[in-house]
XYZ file of C-alpha atoms in Angstrom:
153
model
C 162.442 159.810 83.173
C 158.738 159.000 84.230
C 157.526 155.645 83.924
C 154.064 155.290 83.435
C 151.686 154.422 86.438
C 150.415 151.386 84.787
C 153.335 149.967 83.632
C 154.997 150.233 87.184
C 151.401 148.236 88.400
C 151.867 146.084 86.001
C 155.814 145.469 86.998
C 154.493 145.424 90.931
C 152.274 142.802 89.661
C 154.685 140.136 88.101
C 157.118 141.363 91.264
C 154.391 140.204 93.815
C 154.126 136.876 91.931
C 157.616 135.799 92.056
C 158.401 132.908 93.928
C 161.019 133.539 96.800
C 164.675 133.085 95.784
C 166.527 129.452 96.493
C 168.740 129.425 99.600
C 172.487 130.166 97.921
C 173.237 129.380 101.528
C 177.218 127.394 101.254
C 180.529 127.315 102.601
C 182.098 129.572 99.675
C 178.641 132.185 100.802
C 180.556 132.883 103.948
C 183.854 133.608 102.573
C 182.060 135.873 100.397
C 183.461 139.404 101.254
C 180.022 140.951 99.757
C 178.263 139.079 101.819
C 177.157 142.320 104.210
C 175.654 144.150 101.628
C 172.572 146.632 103.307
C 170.149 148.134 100.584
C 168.517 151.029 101.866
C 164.994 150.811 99.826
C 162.074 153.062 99.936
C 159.979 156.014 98.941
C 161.818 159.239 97.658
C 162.310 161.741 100.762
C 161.908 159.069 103.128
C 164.814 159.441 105.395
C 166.945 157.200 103.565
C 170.291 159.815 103.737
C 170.035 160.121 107.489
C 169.578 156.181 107.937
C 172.245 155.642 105.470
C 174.334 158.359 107.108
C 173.839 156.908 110.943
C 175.193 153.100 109.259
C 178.352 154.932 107.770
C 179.030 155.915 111.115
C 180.150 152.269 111.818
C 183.927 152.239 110.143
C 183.372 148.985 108.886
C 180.554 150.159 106.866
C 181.533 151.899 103.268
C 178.150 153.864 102.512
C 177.985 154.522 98.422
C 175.134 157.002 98.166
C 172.762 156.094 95.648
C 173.469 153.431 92.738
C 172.124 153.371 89.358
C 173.721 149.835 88.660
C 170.931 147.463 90.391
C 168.343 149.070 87.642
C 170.680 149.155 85.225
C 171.730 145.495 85.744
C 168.079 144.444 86.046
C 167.323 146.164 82.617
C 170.392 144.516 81.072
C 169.339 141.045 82.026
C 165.536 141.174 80.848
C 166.713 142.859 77.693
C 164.963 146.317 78.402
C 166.039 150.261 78.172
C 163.161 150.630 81.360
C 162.408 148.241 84.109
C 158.479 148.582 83.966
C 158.799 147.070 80.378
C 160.743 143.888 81.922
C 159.646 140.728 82.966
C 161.101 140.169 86.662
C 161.139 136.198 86.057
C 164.566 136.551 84.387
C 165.545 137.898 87.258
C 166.037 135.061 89.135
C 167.616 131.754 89.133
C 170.763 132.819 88.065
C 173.576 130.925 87.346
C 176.463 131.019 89.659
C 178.437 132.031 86.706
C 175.455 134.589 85.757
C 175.999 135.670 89.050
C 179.498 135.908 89.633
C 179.278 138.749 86.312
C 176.892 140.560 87.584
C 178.050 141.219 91.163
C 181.699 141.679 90.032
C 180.599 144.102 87.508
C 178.156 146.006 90.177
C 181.454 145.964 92.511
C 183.444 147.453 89.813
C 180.943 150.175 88.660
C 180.139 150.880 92.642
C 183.874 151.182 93.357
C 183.411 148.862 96.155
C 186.090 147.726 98.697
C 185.956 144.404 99.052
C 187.353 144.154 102.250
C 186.466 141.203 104.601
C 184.176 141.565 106.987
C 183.644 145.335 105.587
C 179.510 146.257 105.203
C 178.259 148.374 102.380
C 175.195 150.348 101.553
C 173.531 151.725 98.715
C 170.836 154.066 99.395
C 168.893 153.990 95.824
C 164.702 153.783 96.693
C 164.270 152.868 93.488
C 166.066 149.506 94.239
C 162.781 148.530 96.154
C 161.308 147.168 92.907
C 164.885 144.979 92.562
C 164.599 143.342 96.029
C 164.369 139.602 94.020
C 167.238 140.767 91.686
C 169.419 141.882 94.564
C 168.489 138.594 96.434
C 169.803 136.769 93.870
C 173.048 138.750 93.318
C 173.834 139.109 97.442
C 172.074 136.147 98.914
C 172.959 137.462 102.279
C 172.104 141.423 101.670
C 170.011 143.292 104.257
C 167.265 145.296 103.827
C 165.810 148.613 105.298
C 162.833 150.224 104.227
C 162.329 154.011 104.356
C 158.589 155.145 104.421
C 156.988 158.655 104.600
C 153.648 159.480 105.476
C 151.798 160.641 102.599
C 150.039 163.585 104.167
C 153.547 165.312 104.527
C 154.767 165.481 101.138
């Protein structure tokens, strides 16, 4: 589905004016067995399947391909059927209740393993525009950035 260019300018503009996320930093953060998540973000035809691919390698990293749950989660919480027509503020400052919901029901849509000490990716670019959102749900996620030069596309 295409969103229109404005609206995603719009969206980029209340994104860009967020304030960064509170430190969830705690004890209970580093028992946390999501606490390795790494979101591969970016442009479409970036390279994000052959970085995703050389972290899978690892065999304590569980790659998932590319999610539709951060979006969909996003959308949920602001109360919108497209992400350009949210407003990112209720995107953050979660409860640790609101929290706890969200990431369990991500982990249970994903089909995630759990397992301690176990990393995860998920490789949607789309997720770029959710980097607040997914700050708030995995406090201690990791980020890499896929970019493409324009001029080859």
């Amino acid at each position: 589905v295409a969103v229109p260019m404005a609206l995603l300018e719009r969206y980029g503009e209340r994104l860009l004016a967020l304030p960064p996320p509170a430190s969830t930093a705690s004890a209970a953060a580093a028992e946390d067995p999501f606490r390795r998540p790494v979101f591969v973000v970016g442009l479409p035809r970036s390279g994000s399947t052959v970085v995703e691919q050389a972290l899978a390698a690892h065999p304590r990293v569980q790659a998932l391909g590319e999610l539709p749950y951060v979006g969909m989660l996003a959308c949920e919480r602001m109360g919108v059927a497209r992400f350009a027509d949210g407003d990112p503020r209720r995107l953050q400052a979660l409860t640790p209740a609101a929290r706890l919901v969200a990431r369990d029901r991500y982990a249970g849509l994903a089909g995630l393993d759990a397992a301690p000490g176990r990393a995860f990716t998920d490789k949607m670019p789309a997720n770029l525009w959710h980097v607040p959102f997914i700050r708030e749900l995995f406090p201690h996620a990791r980020f890499v950035v896929t970019l493409r030069d324009p001029v080859e596309t």
